[in-house]
mmCIF file of C-alpha atoms in Angstrom:
data_model
loop_
_atom_site.group_PDB
_atom_site.id
_atom_site.type_symbol
_atom_site.label_atom_id
_atom_site.label_comp_id
_atom_site.label_asym_id
_atom_site.label_seq_id
_atom_site.Cartn_x
_atom_site.Cartn_y
_atom_site.Cartn_z
ATOM 1 C CA UNK A 217 -2.884 -10.410 -14.860
ATOM 2 C CA UNK A 218 -0.641 -7.521 -15.887
ATOM 3 C CA UNK A 219 1.358 -8.541 -18.974
ATOM 4 C CA UNK A 220 4.980 -7.402 -19.043
ATOM 5 C CA UNK A 221 5.594 -7.747 -22.737
ATOM 6 C CA UNK A 222 4.354 -9.146 -25.980
ATOM 7 C CA UNK A 223 4.049 -12.935 -26.070
ATOM 8 C CA UNK A 224 5.261 -14.692 -29.198
ATOM 9 C CA UNK A 225 3.941 -18.242 -29.584
ATOM 10 C CA UNK A 226 4.752 -20.972 -32.126
ATOM 11 C CA UNK A 227 1.493 -22.508 -33.500
ATOM 12 C CA UNK A 228 0.689 -26.129 -32.702
ATOM 13 C CA UNK A 229 1.725 -28.588 -35.418
ATOM 14 C CA UNK A 230 -0.189 -31.507 -36.787
ATOM 15 C CA UNK A 231 1.485 -34.897 -36.349
ATOM 16 C CA UNK A 232 2.527 -35.021 -40.003
ATOM 17 C CA UNK A 233 3.807 -31.466 -40.104
ATOM 18 C CA UNK A 234 5.638 -32.009 -36.822
ATOM 19 C CA UNK A 235 7.452 -35.014 -38.314
ATOM 20 C CA UNK A 236 8.240 -33.112 -41.507
ATOM 21 C CA UNK A 237 9.491 -30.056 -39.635
ATOM 22 C CA UNK A 238 11.587 -32.129 -37.244
ATOM 23 C CA UNK A 239 13.232 -33.889 -40.201
ATOM 24 C CA UNK A 240 13.971 -30.603 -41.950
ATOM 25 C CA UNK A 241 15.293 -28.996 -38.776
ATOM 26 C CA UNK A 242 17.591 -31.906 -38.043
ATOM 27 C CA UNK A 243 18.895 -31.629 -41.603
ATOM 28 C CA UNK A 244 19.301 -27.885 -41.130
ATOM 29 C CA UNK A 245 21.356 -28.589 -38.005
ATOM 30 C CA UNK A 246 24.073 -30.076 -40.224
ATOM 31 C CA UNK A 247 24.177 -26.863 -42.250
ATOM 32 C CA UNK A 248 24.081 -24.855 -39.041
ATOM 33 C CA UNK A 249 27.238 -26.487 -37.730
ATOM 34 C CA UNK A 250 29.100 -25.340 -40.840
ATOM 35 C CA UNK A 251 28.052 -21.780 -40.110
ATOM 36 C CA UNK A 252 28.842 -21.709 -36.413
ATOM 37 C CA UNK A 253 31.622 -19.198 -36.918
ATOM 38 C CA UNK A 254 29.071 -16.553 -37.863
ATOM 39 C CA UNK A 255 25.965 -17.629 -35.931
ATOM 40 C CA UNK A 256 25.365 -17.540 -32.182
ATOM 41 C CA UNK A 257 28.426 -15.371 -31.464
ATOM 42 C CA UNK A 258 26.321 -13.284 -29.073
ATOM 43 C CA UNK A 259 25.067 -9.703 -28.966
ATOM 44 C CA UNK A 260 27.294 -6.694 -28.569
ATOM 45 C CA UNK A 261 26.883 -4.281 -25.656
ATOM 46 C CA UNK A 262 23.893 -2.009 -26.245
ATOM 47 C CA UNK A 263 22.201 -4.350 -28.721
ATOM 48 C CA UNK A 264 18.952 -6.219 -28.216
ATOM 49 C CA UNK A 265 19.246 -9.756 -26.840
ATOM 50 C CA UNK A 266 16.960 -12.375 -28.350
ATOM 51 C CA UNK A 267 16.048 -14.967 -25.710
ATOM 52 C CA UNK A 268 14.280 -18.156 -26.790
ATOM 53 C CA UNK A 269 12.268 -19.625 -23.931
ATOM 54 C CA UNK A 270 11.285 -23.289 -24.230
ATOM 55 C CA UNK A 271 8.259 -24.048 -22.048
ATOM 56 C CA UNK A 272 5.911 -27.043 -21.682
ATOM 57 C CA UNK A 273 2.837 -25.335 -23.139
ATOM 58 C CA UNK A 274 0.558 -27.868 -24.819
ATOM 59 C CA UNK A 275 1.690 -30.694 -22.555
ATOM 60 C CA UNK A 276 -0.660 -33.608 -21.825
ATOM 61 C CA UNK A 277 0.430 -33.367 -18.180
ATOM 62 C CA UNK A 278 -2.085 -31.652 -15.933
ATOM 63 C CA UNK A 279 -0.772 -28.368 -14.593
ATOM 64 C CA UNK A 280 2.077 -27.909 -17.069
ATOM 65 C CA UNK A 281 0.424 -24.946 -18.783
ATOM 66 C CA UNK A 282 0.055 -23.143 -15.449
ATOM 67 C CA UNK A 283 3.660 -23.917 -14.581
ATOM 68 C CA UNK A 284 4.800 -22.713 -18.005
ATOM 69 C CA UNK A 285 2.864 -19.472 -17.534
ATOM 70 C CA UNK A 286 4.494 -18.858 -14.159
ATOM 71 C CA UNK A 287 7.966 -19.502 -15.569
ATOM 72 C CA UNK A 288 7.265 -17.124 -18.439
ATOM 73 C CA UNK A 289 5.947 -14.440 -16.104
ATOM 74 C CA UNK A 290 9.048 -14.686 -13.916
ATOM 75 C CA UNK A 291 11.356 -14.311 -16.918
ATOM 76 C CA UNK A 292 9.394 -11.275 -18.115
ATOM 77 C CA UNK A 293 9.605 -9.788 -14.628
ATOM 78 C CA UNK A 294 13.401 -10.042 -14.721
ATOM 79 C CA UNK A 295 13.474 -8.583 -18.239
ATOM 80 C CA UNK A 296 11.334 -5.645 -17.127
ATOM 81 C CA UNK A 297 13.780 -4.928 -14.311
ATOM 82 C CA UNK A 298 16.791 -4.863 -16.652
ATOM 83 C CA UNK A 299 18.678 -1.598 -17.019
ATOM 84 C CA UNK A 300 20.644 -0.981 -20.200
ATOM 85 C CA UNK A 301 19.779 -4.297 -21.877
ATOM 86 C CA UNK A 302 16.850 -4.708 -24.267
ATOM 87 C CA UNK A 303 15.348 -8.204 -24.130
ATOM 88 C CA UNK A 304 13.319 -9.751 -26.935
ATOM 89 C CA UNK A 305 11.691 -12.826 -25.402
ATOM 90 C CA UNK A 306 10.220 -15.424 -27.773
ATOM 91 C CA UNK A 307 8.324 -18.388 -26.301
ATOM 92 C CA UNK A 308 8.426 -21.818 -27.966
ATOM 93 C CA UNK A 309 5.996 -24.471 -26.650
ATOM 94 C CA UNK A 310 7.607 -27.901 -26.241
ATOM 95 C CA UNK A 311 4.497 -29.906 -25.291
ATOM 96 C CA UNK A 312 6.772 -31.438 -22.599
ATOM 97 C CA UNK A 313 8.221 -33.631 -25.346
ATOM 98 C CA UNK A 314 11.984 -34.036 -25.801
ATOM 99 C CA UNK A 315 11.787 -34.371 -29.579
ATOM 100 C CA UNK A 316 9.643 -31.263 -29.923
ATOM 101 C CA UNK A 317 11.985 -29.370 -27.597
ATOM 102 C CA UNK A 318 14.992 -30.290 -29.762
ATOM 103 C CA UNK A 319 13.175 -29.252 -32.935
ATOM 104 C CA UNK A 320 12.041 -25.855 -31.667
ATOM 105 C CA UNK A 321 15.490 -25.217 -30.178
ATOM 106 C CA UNK A 322 17.020 -25.597 -33.632
ATOM 107 C CA UNK A 323 14.278 -23.401 -35.034
ATOM 108 C CA UNK A 324 15.011 -20.769 -32.378
ATOM 109 C CA UNK A 325 18.708 -20.745 -33.303
ATOM 110 C CA UNK A 326 17.845 -20.459 -36.996
ATOM 111 C CA UNK A 327 15.608 -17.490 -36.149
ATOM 112 C CA UNK A 328 18.440 -15.680 -34.386
ATOM 113 C CA UNK A 329 18.260 -16.665 -30.731
ATOM 114 C CA UNK A 330 21.266 -15.479 -28.716
ATOM 115 C CA UNK A 331 20.520 -17.823 -25.787
ATOM 116 C CA UNK A 332 17.948 -20.429 -24.779
ATOM 117 C CA UNK A 333 16.108 -20.526 -21.438
ATOM 118 C CA UNK A 334 14.588 -23.904 -20.559
ATOM 119 C CA UNK A 335 13.337 -26.468 -21.161
ATOM 120 C CA UNK A 336 11.984 -27.761 -17.875
ATOM 121 C CA UNK A 337 12.780 -31.462 -17.554
ATOM 122 C CA UNK A 338 16.099 -33.215 -17.897
ATOM 123 C CA UNK A 339 15.236 -35.426 -20.903
ATOM 124 C CA UNK A 340 14.137 -32.423 -22.930
ATOM 125 C CA UNK A 341 17.099 -30.348 -21.715
ATOM 126 C CA UNK A 342 19.543 -33.060 -22.743
ATOM 127 C CA UNK A 343 17.911 -33.294 -26.170
ATOM 128 C CA UNK A 344 18.137 -29.532 -26.637
ATOM 129 C CA UNK A 345 21.783 -29.523 -25.602
ATOM 130 C CA UNK A 346 22.555 -32.080 -28.291
ATOM 131 C CA UNK A 347 20.403 -30.331 -30.891
ATOM 132 C CA UNK A 348 22.317 -27.037 -30.601
ATOM 133 C CA UNK A 349 25.714 -28.469 -29.652
ATOM 134 C CA UNK A 350 27.338 -27.277 -32.874
ATOM 135 C CA UNK A 351 26.348 -23.655 -32.295
ATOM 136 C CA UNK A 352 27.603 -21.064 -29.840
ATOM 137 C CA UNK A 353 24.166 -20.718 -28.260
ATOM 138 C CA UNK A 354 24.083 -21.535 -24.548
ATOM 139 C CA UNK A 355 21.169 -23.376 -22.928
ATOM 140 C CA UNK A 356 20.136 -22.431 -19.385
ATOM 141 C CA UNK A 357 17.781 -25.272 -18.513
ATOM 142 C CA UNK A 358 15.469 -25.477 -15.507
ATOM 143 C CA UNK A 359 16.555 -29.033 -14.712
ATOM 144 C CA UNK A 360 18.397 -29.998 -11.508
ATOM 145 C CA UNK A 361 20.027 -33.058 -13.095
ATOM 146 C CA UNK A 362 23.718 -32.180 -13.126
ATOM 147 C CA UNK A 363 24.565 -35.325 -15.120
ATOM 148 C CA UNK A 364 23.239 -33.689 -18.306
ATOM 149 C CA UNK A 365 25.261 -30.486 -17.843
ATOM 150 C CA UNK A 366 28.352 -29.566 -19.802
ATOM 151 C CA UNK A 367 29.580 -27.794 -22.930
ATOM 152 C CA UNK A 368 26.790 -25.362 -23.809
ATOM 153 C CA UNK A 369 24.204 -26.718 -21.333
ATOM 154 C CA UNK A 370 23.707 -25.410 -17.779
ATOM 155 C CA UNK A 371 21.244 -26.504 -15.089
ATOM 156 C CA UNK A 372 19.543 -23.909 -12.886
ATOM 157 C CA UNK A 373 17.766 -26.249 -10.466
ATOM 158 C CA UNK A 374 19.133 -27.007 -6.996
ATOM 159 C CA UNK A 375 21.354 -30.076 -7.286
ATOM 160 C CA UNK A 376 22.021 -32.802 -4.735
ATOM 161 C CA UNK A 377 25.719 -31.898 -4.764
ATOM 162 C CA UNK A 378 24.929 -28.301 -3.880
ATOM 163 C CA UNK A 379 22.504 -29.254 -1.093
ATOM 164 C CA UNK A 380 24.767 -31.972 0.301
ATOM 165 C CA UNK A 381 27.838 -29.712 0.351
ATOM 166 C CA UNK A 382 25.949 -27.094 2.354
ATOM 167 C CA UNK A 383 24.196 -29.493 4.692
ATOM 168 C CA UNK A 384 27.072 -31.862 5.435
ATOM 169 C CA UNK A 385 29.582 -29.068 6.034
ATOM 170 C CA UNK A 386 27.184 -27.409 8.477
ATOM 171 C CA UNK A 387 26.469 -30.704 10.234
ATOM 172 C CA UNK A 388 30.162 -31.544 10.568
ATOM 173 C CA UNK A 389 30.952 -28.099 11.951
ATOM 174 C CA UNK A 390 28.240 -28.571 14.573
ATOM 175 C CA UNK A 391 29.249 -31.972 15.874
ATOM 176 C CA UNK A 392 27.090 -34.138 13.616
ATOM 177 C CA UNK A 393 29.961 -35.741 11.767
ATOM 178 C CA UNK A 394 29.073 -39.465 11.847
ATOM 179 C CA UNK A 395 26.508 -39.675 9.097
ATOM 180 C CA UNK A 396 24.237 -42.478 7.995
ATOM 181 C CA UNK A 397 22.576 -42.139 4.586
ATOM 182 C CA UNK A 398 19.111 -43.573 3.920
ATOM 183 C CA UNK A 399 18.118 -43.475 0.255
ATOM 184 C CA UNK A 400 15.756 -45.080 -2.213
ATOM 185 C CA UNK A 401 17.099 -47.856 -4.394
ATOM 186 C CA UNK A 402 16.668 -45.848 -7.591
ATOM 187 C CA UNK A 403 18.635 -43.361 -9.684
ATOM 188 C CA UNK A 404 17.681 -40.273 -7.676
ATOM 189 C CA UNK A 405 18.524 -41.989 -4.402
ATOM 190 C CA UNK A 406 21.893 -43.139 -5.662
ATOM 191 C CA UNK A 407 22.762 -39.709 -7.048
ATOM 192 C CA UNK A 408 21.931 -38.186 -3.658
ATOM 193 C CA UNK A 409 23.956 -40.852 -1.830
ATOM 194 C CA UNK A 410 26.994 -40.153 -4.000
ATOM 195 C CA UNK A 411 26.617 -36.416 -3.366
ATOM 196 C CA UNK A 412 26.715 -37.045 0.391
ATOM 197 C CA UNK A 413 29.843 -39.168 0.007
ATOM 198 C CA UNK A 414 31.602 -36.338 -1.838
ATOM 199 C CA UNK A 415 30.428 -33.733 0.643
ATOM 200 C CA UNK A 416 31.607 -35.828 3.585
ATOM 201 C CA UNK A 417 35.045 -36.290 2.059
ATOM 202 C CA UNK A 418 35.337 -32.533 1.556
ATOM 203 C CA UNK A 419 34.150 -31.553 5.048
ATOM 204 C CA UNK A 420 35.837 -34.108 7.272
ATOM 205 C CA UNK A 421 32.627 -35.937 8.132
ATOM 206 C CA UNK A 422 32.409 -39.737 7.964
ATOM 207 C CA UNK A 423 29.690 -41.740 6.248
ATOM 208 C CA UNK A 424 29.381 -44.572 8.779
ATOM 209 C CA UNK A 425 26.629 -46.466 6.971
ATOM 210 C CA UNK A 426 24.224 -46.536 4.044
ATOM 211 C CA UNK A 427 20.786 -48.096 3.767
ATOM 212 C CA UNK A 428 18.991 -48.470 0.444
ATOM 213 C CA UNK A 429 15.265 -49.200 0.530
ATOM 214 C CA UNK A 430 12.785 -50.264 -2.106
ATOM 215 C CA UNK A 431 10.871 -47.218 -3.307
ATOM 216 C CA UNK A 432 7.514 -48.214 -1.810
ATOM 217 C CA UNK A 433 5.642 -48.162 1.492
ATOM 218 C CA UNK A 434 6.631 -51.777 2.065
ATOM 219 C CA UNK A 435 10.246 -50.869 1.391
ATOM 220 C CA UNK A 436 10.206 -48.057 3.947
ATOM 221 C CA UNK A 437 8.649 -50.281 6.618
ATOM 222 C CA UNK A 438 11.211 -53.000 5.933
ATOM 223 C CA UNK A 439 14.069 -50.503 6.285
ATOM 224 C CA UNK A 440 13.143 -49.375 9.806
ATOM 225 C CA UNK A 441 14.806 -52.280 11.676
ATOM 226 C CA UNK A 442 17.928 -51.793 9.546
ATOM 227 C CA UNK A 443 18.023 -48.127 10.523
ATOM 228 C CA UNK A 444 17.827 -48.938 14.240
ATOM 229 C CA UNK A 445 20.478 -51.649 13.957
ATOM 230 C CA UNK A 446 22.882 -49.460 12.007
ATOM 231 C CA UNK A 447 22.611 -46.580 14.482
ATOM 232 C CA UNK A 448 23.399 -48.982 17.323
ATOM 233 C CA UNK A 449 26.352 -50.492 15.456
ATOM 234 C CA UNK A 450 27.927 -47.293 14.136
ATOM 235 C CA UNK A 451 27.060 -44.619 16.668
ATOM 236 C CA UNK A 452 25.721 -42.402 13.893
ATOM 237 C CA UNK A 453 24.849 -38.957 15.264
ATOM 238 C CA UNK A 454 23.172 -37.807 12.047
ATOM 239 C CA UNK A 455 20.939 -39.485 9.494
ATOM 240 C CA UNK A 456 20.418 -37.986 6.054
ATOM 241 C CA UNK A 457 17.087 -38.804 4.423
ATOM 242 C CA UNK A 458 17.524 -38.048 0.730
ATOM 243 C CA UNK A 459 13.791 -38.332 -0.108
ATOM 244 C CA UNK A 460 11.514 -35.348 -0.664
ATOM 245 C CA UNK A 461 7.957 -34.725 0.474
ATOM 246 C CA UNK A 462 6.522 -36.396 -2.637
ATOM 247 C CA UNK A 463 8.513 -39.547 -1.865
ATOM 248 C CA UNK A 464 9.297 -41.446 1.323
ATOM 249 C CA UNK A 465 10.083 -38.487 3.594
ATOM 250 C CA UNK A 466 6.616 -38.204 5.214
ATOM 251 C CA UNK A 467 6.430 -41.934 5.899
ATOM 252 C CA UNK A 468 9.865 -42.017 7.516
ATOM 253 C CA UNK A 469 8.948 -38.932 9.520
ATOM 254 C CA UNK A 470 5.836 -40.654 10.848
ATOM 255 C CA UNK A 471 7.238 -44.127 11.480
ATOM 256 C CA UNK A 472 10.661 -43.385 12.979
ATOM 257 C CA UNK A 473 9.343 -41.881 16.243
ATOM 258 C CA UNK A 474 6.601 -44.517 16.395
ATOM 259 C CA UNK A 475 9.371 -47.126 16.444
ATOM 260 C CA UNK A 476 11.335 -45.412 19.214
ATOM 261 C CA UNK A 477 13.951 -43.665 17.066
ATOM 262 C CA UNK A 478 15.783 -41.018 19.130
ATOM 263 C CA UNK A 479 15.861 -37.904 16.942
ATOM 264 C CA UNK A 480 17.893 -36.007 19.536
ATOM 265 C CA UNK A 481 20.762 -38.495 19.607
ATOM 266 C CA UNK A 482 20.670 -38.953 15.828
ATOM 267 C CA UNK A 483 19.733 -35.729 14.062
ATOM 268 C CA UNK A 484 17.519 -36.156 10.999
ATOM 269 C CA UNK A 485 18.822 -34.126 8.067
ATOM 270 C CA UNK A 486 17.248 -33.493 4.656
ATOM 271 C CA UNK A 487 18.645 -32.547 1.259
ATOM 272 C CA UNK A 488 15.297 -31.326 -0.077
ATOM 273 C CA UNK A 489 12.725 -28.728 0.915
ATOM 274 C CA UNK A 490 10.465 -29.898 3.718
ATOM 275 C CA UNK A 491 8.133 -26.904 3.409
ATOM 276 C CA UNK A 492 6.495 -27.962 0.123
ATOM 277 C CA UNK A 493 3.748 -28.884 0.640
ATOM 278 C CA UNK A 494 3.285 -27.058 3.936
ATOM 279 C CA UNK A 495 1.647 -30.117 5.536
ATOM 280 C CA UNK A 496 5.086 -31.720 5.737
ATOM 281 C CA UNK A 497 5.936 -29.273 8.521
ATOM 282 C CA UNK A 498 3.357 -31.010 10.734
ATOM 283 C CA UNK A 499 5.136 -34.381 10.772
ATOM 284 C CA UNK A 500 6.275 -35.271 14.280
ATOM 285 C CA UNK A 501 9.467 -37.097 13.400
ATOM 286 C CA UNK A 502 10.833 -34.154 11.409
ATOM 287 C CA UNK A 503 10.639 -31.719 14.312
ATOM 288 C CA UNK A 504 14.141 -30.629 15.271
ATOM 289 C CA UNK A 505 15.606 -31.807 11.975
ATOM 290 C CA UNK A 506 17.717 -29.719 9.634
ATOM 291 C CA UNK A 507 17.206 -29.019 5.946
ATOM 292 C CA UNK A 508 18.202 -26.432 3.360
ATOM 293 C CA UNK A 509 16.219 -23.587 1.842
ATOM 294 C CA UNK A 510 16.939 -20.856 -0.675
ATOM 295 C CA UNK A 511 17.670 -17.485 0.898
ATOM 296 C CA UNK A 512 14.317 -16.715 2.617
ATOM 297 C CA UNK A 513 14.747 -12.939 2.290
ATOM 298 C CA UNK A 514 15.459 -13.072 -1.439
ATOM 299 C CA UNK A 515 12.632 -15.528 -2.035
ATOM 300 C CA UNK A 516 10.166 -13.371 -0.109
ATOM 301 C CA UNK A 517 11.169 -10.244 -2.022
ATOM 302 C CA UNK A 518 10.725 -12.036 -5.345
ATOM 303 C CA UNK A 519 7.291 -13.331 -4.374
ATOM 304 C CA UNK A 520 6.207 -9.828 -3.420
ATOM 305 C CA UNK A 521 7.326 -8.342 -6.745
ATOM 306 C CA UNK A 522 5.712 -11.183 -8.685
ATOM 307 C CA UNK A 523 2.434 -10.787 -6.776
ATOM 308 C CA UNK A 524 2.354 -7.051 -7.491
ATOM 309 C CA UNK A 525 3.025 -7.610 -11.200
ATOM 310 C CA UNK A 526 0.605 -10.494 -11.831
ATOM 311 C CA UNK A 527 -1.882 -10.444 -8.921
ATOM 312 C CA UNK A 528 -1.155 -14.055 -8.072
ATOM 313 C CA UNK A 529 1.510 -16.094 -6.322
ATOM 314 C CA UNK A 530 4.312 -17.617 -8.417
ATOM 315 C CA UNK A 531 4.820 -21.341 -8.831
ATOM 316 C CA UNK A 532 7.584 -22.722 -6.629
ATOM 317 C CA UNK A 533 9.759 -23.234 -9.730
ATOM 318 C CA UNK A 534 9.221 -19.726 -11.117
ATOM 319 C CA UNK A 535 12.418 -18.355 -9.497
ATOM 320 C CA UNK A 536 14.444 -20.555 -11.860
ATOM 321 C CA UNK A 537 13.201 -18.592 -14.862
ATOM 322 C CA UNK A 538 13.857 -15.275 -13.140
ATOM 323 C CA UNK A 539 17.382 -16.414 -12.305
ATOM 324 C CA UNK A 540 18.036 -17.590 -15.849
ATOM 325 C CA UNK A 541 17.002 -14.227 -17.265
ATOM 326 C CA UNK A 542 19.010 -12.434 -14.586
ATOM 327 C CA UNK A 543 22.093 -14.426 -15.616
ATOM 328 C CA UNK A 544 21.536 -13.445 -19.262
ATOM 329 C CA UNK A 545 21.127 -9.747 -18.449
ATOM 330 C CA UNK A 546 24.117 -9.542 -16.128
ATOM 331 C CA UNK A 547 26.417 -11.604 -18.362
ATOM 332 C CA UNK A 548 25.758 -9.630 -21.532
ATOM 333 C CA UNK A 549 26.089 -6.414 -19.540
ATOM 334 C CA UNK A 550 29.462 -7.529 -18.189
ATOM 335 C CA UNK A 551 30.994 -9.166 -21.262
ATOM 336 C CA UNK A 552 28.829 -8.338 -24.290
ATOM 337 C CA UNK A 553 28.707 -12.098 -25.002
ATOM 338 C CA UNK A 554 26.610 -15.078 -23.962
ATOM 339 C CA UNK A 555 28.899 -18.047 -24.508
ATOM 340 C CA UNK A 556 29.219 -20.792 -21.909
ATOM 341 C CA UNK A 557 32.557 -19.482 -20.675
ATOM 342 C CA UNK A 558 30.992 -16.036 -20.184
ATOM 343 C CA UNK A 559 28.221 -17.326 -17.920
ATOM 344 C CA UNK A 560 30.758 -19.171 -15.782
ATOM 345 C CA UNK A 561 33.409 -16.469 -15.607
ATOM 346 C CA UNK A 562 31.771 -14.018 -13.217
ATOM 347 C CA UNK A 563 31.518 -13.931 -9.440
ATOM 348 C CA UNK A 564 27.839 -14.856 -9.501
ATOM 349 C CA UNK A 565 24.365 -13.398 -9.776
ATOM 350 C CA UNK A 566 21.733 -12.066 -7.382
ATOM 351 C CA UNK A 567 18.658 -14.168 -8.107
ATOM 352 C CA UNK A 568 15.129 -14.704 -6.877
ATOM 353 C CA UNK A 569 16.398 -17.420 -4.522
ATOM 354 C CA UNK A 570 19.541 -15.569 -3.460
ATOM 355 C CA UNK A 571 23.089 -15.572 -4.749
ATOM 356 C CA UNK A 572 24.129 -18.220 -7.280
ATOM 357 C CA UNK A 573 26.825 -18.876 -9.823
ATOM 358 C CA UNK A 574 27.153 -21.088 -12.876
ATOM 359 C CA UNK A 575 30.193 -23.358 -12.959
ATOM 360 C CA UNK A 576 32.374 -24.300 -15.938
ATOM 361 C CA UNK A 577 31.041 -27.876 -15.893
ATOM 362 C CA UNK A 578 27.480 -26.592 -16.414
ATOM 363 C CA UNK A 579 26.330 -27.155 -12.828
ATOM 364 C CA UNK A 580 25.197 -24.506 -10.361
ATOM 365 C CA UNK A 581 26.148 -23.388 -6.882
ATOM 366 C CA UNK A 582 23.501 -21.623 -4.830
ATOM 367 C CA UNK A 583 23.817 -19.888 -1.496
ATOM 368 C CA UNK A 584 21.537 -21.859 0.829
ATOM 369 C CA UNK A 585 20.183 -21.316 4.321
ATOM 370 C CA UNK A 586 20.041 -24.055 6.951
ATOM 371 C CA UNK A 587 16.765 -24.199 8.867
ATOM 372 C CA UNK A 588 15.109 -26.389 11.471
ATOM 373 C CA UNK A 589 11.554 -27.183 12.553
ATOM 374 C CA UNK A 590 10.339 -26.132 15.975
ATOM 375 C CA UNK A 591 6.680 -26.584 16.862
ATOM 376 C CA UNK A 592 5.907 -26.985 13.160
ATOM 377 C CA UNK A 593 7.509 -23.634 12.343
ATOM 378 C CA UNK A 594 10.601 -22.994 10.210
ATOM 379 C CA UNK A 595 13.428 -21.476 12.256
ATOM 380 C CA UNK A 596 16.572 -20.118 10.620
ATOM 381 C CA UNK A 597 19.731 -21.601 12.152
ATOM 382 C CA UNK A 598 22.355 -20.477 9.621
ATOM 383 C CA UNK A 599 21.595 -17.784 7.029
ATOM 384 C CA UNK A 600 22.351 -18.077 3.342
ATOM 385 C CA UNK A 601 25.610 -16.389 2.304
ATOM 386 C CA UNK A 602 25.417 -13.057 0.507
ATOM 387 C CA UNK A 603 28.432 -13.913 -1.652
ATOM 388 C CA UNK A 604 29.976 -17.168 -2.824
ATOM 389 C CA UNK A 605 33.654 -17.536 -2.073
ATOM 390 C CA UNK A 606 35.697 -20.705 -1.777
ATOM 391 C CA UNK A 607 32.954 -22.242 0.349
ATOM 392 C CA UNK A 608 29.856 -21.426 2.313
#
C-alpha cells in the first residue's frame, strides 16, 4: 500500500484511564464553551487546515478496522489532490463506541481541530455533535441518518429522502404515478415510508397504499397476499420496496414472481443499491425494476484513482470520506472558513460519487442516476445530473 501521508494515532486507553479521560474531557467541554469566541473560528486562506478524522479503529466488530483504513485512505487521497490548501489529517480511533467518539472529539477540538470528519455510525455521530455543540467546529459524519443532522452536524451518507425524491419524481414523470409502499415495521422502514410520502407530494404522484411487514422471513411471506390484494384494489402501477439487499429485498424478489406478481404491470422500484452484493443482480423478480445509484462515471473514476494509489479496491463506503475531505478543501478555498453555514452556502461539490451539496439543515443532496436490470446487467436509464439546481 502506498501511504499518502503521515498517520497520527491516539493510543488505546485502559478502562480506568478511559473513564478518567472522558470525565476530564466532559468537564473541559464546559470551559470550552466559554472560549468559543476564540476557538474553532476556522483557518484563514493559505493556512494549514487541521482535520480530525474519527474512525472505528479498535472496534470489536469484525471488519471495522478494514473499513476504517479504507475511509482513511480515501480522505488522504482527496487531501493529496488538493491544490492551494495544506491538510493536516489526524486520526482518532473511536472503537465504534459513542462515548469514546464524544471524548476524542472534544480532545480533537482542544488540540486545534478546524473540522471533524466522521464518525461512521449515527449513534456515535449524534454523540459527537452534542459533545462539540458549543464550539464552532463542524462535524461531517458518514451517517445517512438525517434525523441526527442539524446545527454543526452534517450527514454524508445517502438518505432516504434524497433517494425517494429522485426515484419518485422519475417514476411519476414516466407514468408510474400510483405508488404502493412496502416497508418493514421498524424505524428504518418507517423513515423510508415517510420519505416516499414527501416525495410523492412534491412530484404529483399518489401513494395509493402502504403495507408494513414484520422484519422476518415469516413476515415477508405473510405480506405477499396483502400485496396482491392491494394491487388489485388500488390499481398501483409501481411498488416501492424500501428494503436493501441485507434485508428483505432478496426474499421479495424471489417470492413475488413465484406467486404470480406481474412486474410489468406494477413496476418494482428500490430506494437502495441493488448491486451490493453483486448476487442481488441475479434475482428474477428484480429484473426490469428501477433503483438509484451514485453517478457511475464519477464512482468508476474514483475507484481507479484509489486502486492506483493503494493497490486495492476501496470499500463501498470509502467515497464518503473522500467527499467529506473534498467539501473541506473546497469550502475553505472558497470562504476561508469552515462553519456550518459555509459548508451549506455553496453550489455544491464534485465528489467520488458525483455532485452533491450540503443543506442548511445538515442533510445532503446527491445527484443520482436511475438504472434498471436487464438480463442481470445494470442498464442506465437516466443519468445523474452534473449540477444540482432546483431539482433533478
